[in-house]
């Protein structure tokens, strides 16, 4: 007899007319899938979780304000939480939130924002479930690096300078989570400081740059002992490692 072939199961929930699933991500332990979709309302991307068999589905964010949306999301390394950046409470304000893996226990991670403040980017620490994020939380257009775990009462400020670069990848954790390197400006000069996990010590690891010199890329080695960076440290428009 001919083989029936592999079984295909739709795990996302029914969509509204013209609804779209934009993407998905497995939890690290494989117990859940997260996906972003305009499932309930057209043009309003929200975040959902489901078991791989599609039998247990839930929305990971609460009801959004009108014209609010979920921007991006990421699982904690241990799969216990799902973090996301969204305009959840104000349509023009992106903040950081987290829910448990089953979509319950929603919590705001970022602190109170000044007018026009925003969370620009975030990352989980490689081990555990602490989050680091860049935001102009206290002064508009002054971007600092902050840390908080779901359930923590306090938010820690990690960076020692007030102008951390806001793009994704502007801060990199060592593999063991003991140190964080971040790209920012001290006055008009770009530099990479390294801070410990509590943000109590800061060490500038880059050299002196010519006026206008830029840092393009940086990364820790696999053991978290050395940091390599590509930059115009000696001559403008000439990057070296």
Tab-separated table of N, CA, C and O in Angstrom, residues 22-88:
chain	number	residue	atom	x	y	z
A	22	UNK	N	3.116	36.666	10.430
A	22	UNK	CA	4.352	37.296	9.961
A	22	UNK	C	5.590	36.440	10.205
A	22	UNK	O	6.573	36.540	9.469
A	23	UNK	N	5.560	35.642	11.248
A	23	UNK	CA	6.738	34.840	11.568
A	23	UNK	C	6.506	34.067	12.850
A	23	UNK	O	5.501	34.251	13.538
A	24	UNK	N	7.451	33.179	13.173
A	24	UNK	CA	7.317	32.360	14.374
A	24	UNK	C	8.692	32.054	14.945
A	24	UNK	O	9.718	32.221	14.280
A	25	UNK	N	8.723	31.595	16.193
A	25	UNK	CA	9.972	31.212	16.847
A	25	UNK	C	9.696	30.083	17.837
A	25	UNK	O	8.758	30.178	18.636
A	26	UNK	N	10.511	29.036	17.778
A	26	UNK	CA	10.432	27.947	18.750
A	26	UNK	C	10.973	28.410	20.097
A	26	UNK	O	11.962	29.148	20.154
A	27	UNK	N	10.366	27.956	21.177
A	27	UNK	CA	10.988	28.132	22.490
A	27	UNK	C	12.212	27.223	22.539
A	27	UNK	O	12.255	26.189	21.859
A	28	UNK	N	13.248	27.581	23.302
A	28	UNK	CA	14.479	26.780	23.325
A	28	UNK	C	14.276	25.319	23.705
A	28	UNK	O	15.015	24.445	23.237
A	29	UNK	N	13.291	25.031	24.538
A	29	UNK	CA	13.051	23.637	24.929
A	29	UNK	C	12.047	22.923	24.029
A	29	UNK	O	11.713	21.749	24.262
A	30	UNK	N	11.549	23.613	23.007
A	30	UNK	CA	10.663	22.991	22.034
A	30	UNK	C	9.248	22.746	22.496
A	30	UNK	O	8.467	22.097	21.798
A	31	UNK	N	8.867	23.291	23.661
A	31	UNK	CA	7.526	23.025	24.199
A	31	UNK	C	6.466	23.983	23.663
A	31	UNK	O	5.271	23.704	23.772
A	32	UNK	N	6.893	25.118	23.090
A	32	UNK	CA	5.952	26.119	22.603
A	32	UNK	C	6.481	26.756	21.308
A	32	UNK	O	7.671	26.774	21.043
A	33	UNK	N	5.550	27.287	20.543
A	33	UNK	CA	5.849	28.150	19.405
A	33	UNK	C	5.233	29.513	19.684
A	33	UNK	O	4.107	29.614	20.172
A	34	UNK	N	5.977	30.565	19.378
A	34	UNK	CA	5.427	31.921	19.410
A	34	UNK	C	5.279	32.389	17.975
A	34	UNK	O	6.133	32.097	17.131
A	35	UNK	N	4.215	33.090	17.696
A	35	UNK	CA	4.074	33.650	16.346
A	35	UNK	C	3.397	35.011	16.408
A	35	UNK	O	2.599	35.289	17.296
A	36	UNK	N	3.776	35.852	15.472
A	36	UNK	CA	3.244	37.210	15.376
A	36	UNK	C	2.255	37.241	14.219
A	36	UNK	O	2.571	36.771	13.112
A	37	UNK	N	1.060	37.772	14.460
A	37	UNK	CA	0.034	37.733	13.427
A	37	UNK	C	-1.010	38.821	13.628
A	37	UNK	O	-1.230	39.293	14.746
A	38	UNK	N	-1.641	39.202	12.527
A	38	UNK	CA	-2.863	40.011	12.598
A	38	UNK	C	-4.022	39.014	12.642
A	38	UNK	O	-4.780	38.883	11.694
A	39	UNK	N	-4.102	38.323	13.755
A	39	UNK	CA	-5.041	37.210	13.909
A	39	UNK	C	-6.446	37.678	14.267
A	39	UNK	O	-7.434	37.151	13.763
A	40	UNK	N	-6.522	38.671	15.135
A	40	UNK	CA	-7.819	39.136	15.629
A	40	UNK	C	-8.282	40.432	14.972
A	40	UNK	O	-9.483	40.694	14.888
A	41	UNK	N	-7.317	41.275	14.564
A	41	UNK	CA	-7.645	42.596	14.007
A	41	UNK	C	-6.721	42.888	12.842
A	41	UNK	O	-5.498	42.744	12.965
A	42	UNK	N	-7.255	43.307	11.731
A	42	UNK	CA	-6.429	43.658	10.571
A	42	UNK	C	-5.473	44.798	10.897
A	42	UNK	O	-5.843	45.763	11.581
A	43	UNK	N	-4.256	44.676	10.419
A	43	UNK	CA	-3.207	45.696	10.553
A	43	UNK	C	-2.738	45.904	11.981
A	43	UNK	O	-2.029	46.883	12.255
A	44	UNK	N	-3.106	45.011	12.900
A	44	UNK	CA	-2.639	45.104	14.281
A	44	UNK	C	-1.875	43.819	14.620
A	44	UNK	O	-2.480	42.816	15.024
A	45	UNK	N	-0.547	43.799	14.437
A	45	UNK	CA	0.224	42.596	14.771
A	45	UNK	C	0.244	42.363	16.285
A	45	UNK	O	0.550	43.271	17.058
A	46	UNK	N	-0.100	41.137	16.690
A	46	UNK	CA	-0.053	40.753	18.089
A	46	UNK	C	0.731	39.456	18.228
A	46	UNK	O	1.157	38.859	17.242
A	47	UNK	N	0.931	39.025	19.467
A	47	UNK	CA	1.813	37.895	19.748
A	47	UNK	C	1.019	36.750	20.358
A	47	UNK	O	0.228	36.957	21.294
A	48	UNK	N	1.256	35.547	19.849
A	48	UNK	CA	0.508	34.371	20.275
A	48	UNK	C	1.476	33.221	20.571
A	48	UNK	O	2.585	33.170	20.023
A	49	UNK	N	1.048	32.307	21.427
A	49	UNK	CA	1.827	31.105	21.722
A	49	UNK	C	0.932	29.888	21.527
A	49	UNK	O	-0.285	29.949	21.712
A	50	UNK	N	1.543	28.771	21.151
A	50	UNK	CA	0.813	27.533	20.962
A	50	UNK	C	1.729	26.357	21.232
A	50	UNK	O	2.958	26.474	21.103
A	51	UNK	N	1.156	25.238	21.612
A	51	UNK	CA	1.922	23.999	21.690
A	51	UNK	C	2.148	23.484	20.269
A	51	UNK	O	1.408	23.842	19.340
A	52	UNK	N	3.161	22.649	20.056
A	52	UNK	CA	3.451	22.183	18.696
A	52	UNK	C	2.307	21.427	18.034
A	52	UNK	O	2.233	21.393	16.800
A	53	UNK	N	1.412	20.851	18.815
A	53	UNK	CA	0.269	20.155	18.219
A	53	UNK	C	-0.918	21.084	17.978
A	53	UNK	O	-1.943	20.676	17.432
A	54	UNK	N	-0.775	22.357	18.376
A	54	UNK	CA	-1.833	23.337	18.155
A	54	UNK	C	-3.011	23.237	19.094
A	54	UNK	O	-4.010	23.948	18.922
A	55	UNK	N	-2.917	22.403	20.128
A	55	UNK	CA	-4.064	22.181	21.004
A	55	UNK	C	-4.204	23.231	22.113
A	55	UNK	O	-5.304	23.446	22.619
A	56	UNK	N	-3.107	23.851	22.507
A	56	UNK	CA	-3.166	24.859	23.570
A	56	UNK	C	-2.649	26.187	23.015
A	56	UNK	O	-1.443	26.368	22.845
A	57	UNK	N	-3.551	27.089	22.727
A	57	UNK	CA	-3.207	28.378	22.138
A	57	UNK	C	-3.551	29.498	23.115
A	57	UNK	O	-4.501	29.384	23.889
A	58	UNK	N	-2.796	30.591	23.045
A	58	UNK	CA	-3.084	31.751	23.894
A	58	UNK	C	-2.473	32.996	23.269
A	58	UNK	O	-1.490	32.911	22.521
A	59	UNK	N	-3.039	34.140	23.585
A	59	UNK	CA	-2.437	35.420	23.191
A	59	UNK	C	-1.463	35.825	24.292
A	59	UNK	O	-1.807	35.798	25.471
A	60	UNK	N	-0.246	36.189	23.917
A	60	UNK	CA	0.788	36.518	24.905
A	60	UNK	C	0.703	37.952	25.383
A	60	UNK	O	1.247	38.283	26.439
A	61	UNK	N	0.080	38.820	24.628
A	61	UNK	CA	-0.099	40.211	25.061
A	61	UNK	C	-1.553	40.448	25.441
A	61	UNK	O	-2.464	39.823	24.875
A	62	UNK	N	-1.812	41.345	26.405
A	62	UNK	CA	-3.201	41.733	26.689
A	62	UNK	C	-3.740	42.601	25.565
A	62	UNK	O	-3.039	42.879	24.583
A	63	UNK	N	-4.966	43.077	25.712
A	63	UNK	CA	-5.568	43.941	24.698
A	63	UNK	C	-4.723	45.200	24.512
A	63	UNK	O	-4.355	45.867	25.483
A	64	UNK	N	-4.391	45.507	23.272
A	64	UNK	CA	-3.589	46.688	22.977
A	64	UNK	C	-4.463	47.932	22.865
A	64	UNK	O	-5.660	47.840	22.564
A	65	UNK	N	-3.846	49.077	23.075
A	65	UNK	CA	-4.560	50.336	22.836
A	65	UNK	C	-4.867	50.437	21.336
A	65	UNK	O	-4.232	49.771	20.520
A	66	UNK	N	-5.838	51.257	20.939
A	66	UNK	CA	-6.089	51.450	19.508
A	66	UNK	C	-4.810	51.863	18.773
A	66	UNK	O	-4.069	52.728	19.240
A	67	UNK	N	-4.540	51.190	17.666
A	67	UNK	CA	-3.373	51.418	16.816
A	67	UNK	C	-2.063	50.946	17.458
A	67	UNK	O	-0.984	51.225	16.947
A	68	UNK	N	-2.157	50.240	18.569
A	68	UNK	CA	-0.961	49.638	19.151
A	68	UNK	C	-0.561	48.398	18.365
A	68	UNK	O	-1.340	47.842	17.583
A	69	UNK	N	0.676	47.911	18.594
A	69	UNK	CA	1.146	46.718	17.887
A	69	UNK	C	2.356	46.129	18.594
A	69	UNK	O	3.056	46.823	19.333
A	70	UNK	N	2.595	44.853	18.353
A	70	UNK	CA	3.808	44.179	18.830
A	70	UNK	C	4.876	44.306	17.757
A	70	UNK	O	4.641	43.974	16.589
A	71	UNK	N	6.064	44.770	18.142
A	71	UNK	CA	7.121	45.043	17.180
A	71	UNK	C	8.066	43.860	16.971
A	71	UNK	O	8.385	43.489	15.862
A	72	UNK	N	8.560	43.290	18.065
A	72	UNK	CA	9.514	42.192	17.979
A	72	UNK	C	9.424	41.366	19.256
A	72	UNK	O	8.879	41.819	20.265
A	73	UNK	N	9.967	40.143	19.231
A	73	UNK	CA	9.827	39.251	20.374
A	73	UNK	C	10.996	38.279	20.416
A	73	UNK	O	11.674	38.052	19.400
A	74	UNK	N	11.247	37.710	21.603
A	74	UNK	CA	12.341	36.752	21.764
A	74	UNK	C	12.104	35.906	23.002
A	74	UNK	O	11.664	36.406	24.041
A	75	UNK	N	12.419	34.616	22.903
A	75	UNK	CA	12.310	33.696	24.035
A	75	UNK	C	13.496	33.852	24.974
A	75	UNK	O	14.629	34.093	24.529
A	76	UNK	N	13.255	33.659	26.274
A	76	UNK	CA	14.348	33.549	27.238
A	76	UNK	C	15.136	32.280	26.929
A	76	UNK	O	14.579	31.296	26.423
A	77	UNK	N	16.438	32.253	27.205
A	77	UNK	CA	17.243	31.065	26.909
A	77	UNK	C	16.730	29.787	27.558
A	77	UNK	O	16.909	28.699	27.011
A	78	UNK	N	16.090	29.899	28.726
A	78	UNK	CA	15.549	28.708	29.374
A	78	UNK	C	14.095	28.433	28.973
A	78	UNK	O	13.481	27.482	29.456
A	79	UNK	N	13.535	29.251	28.081
A	79	UNK	CA	12.183	29.026	27.582
A	79	UNK	C	11.072	29.367	28.549
A	79	UNK	O	9.902	29.100	28.263
A	80	UNK	N	11.396	29.980	29.678
A	80	UNK	CA	10.378	30.232	30.696
A	80	UNK	C	9.543	31.475	30.405
A	80	UNK	O	8.407	31.582	30.890
A	81	UNK	N	10.092	32.429	29.643
A	81	UNK	CA	9.401	33.676	29.356
A	81	UNK	C	9.570	34.059	27.891
A	81	UNK	O	10.519	33.647	27.224
A	82	UNK	N	8.630	34.870	27.432
A	82	UNK	CA	8.663	35.438	26.090
A	82	UNK	C	8.608	36.951	26.234
A	82	UNK	O	7.647	37.493	26.781
A	83	UNK	N	9.654	37.630	25.791
A	83	UNK	CA	9.708	39.092	25.876
A	83	UNK	C	9.350	39.701	24.532
A	83	UNK	O	9.597	39.101	23.481
A	84	UNK	N	8.790	40.893	24.579
A	84	UNK	CA	8.444	41.568	23.329
A	84	UNK	C	8.421	43.078	23.534
A	84	UNK	O	8.181	43.570	24.628
A	85	UNK	N	8.682	43.788	22.459
A	85	UNK	CA	8.621	45.248	22.438
A	85	UNK	C	7.328	45.637	21.739
A	85	UNK	O	7.033	45.144	20.649
A	86	UNK	N	6.544	46.526	22.361
A	86	UNK	CA	5.227	46.830	21.808
A	86	UNK	C	4.723	48.189	22.253
A	86	UNK	O	5.101	48.700	23.311
A	87	UNK	N	3.858	48.746	21.437
A	87	UNK	CA	3.071	49.923	21.839
A	87	UNK	C	1.771	49.381	22.431
A	87	UNK	O	0.723	49.390	21.784
A	88	UNK	N	1.871	48.883	23.646
A	88	UNK	CA	0.767	48.167	24.293
A	88	UNK	C	-0.166	49.091	25.072
A	88	UNK	O	-1.375	48.896	25.083
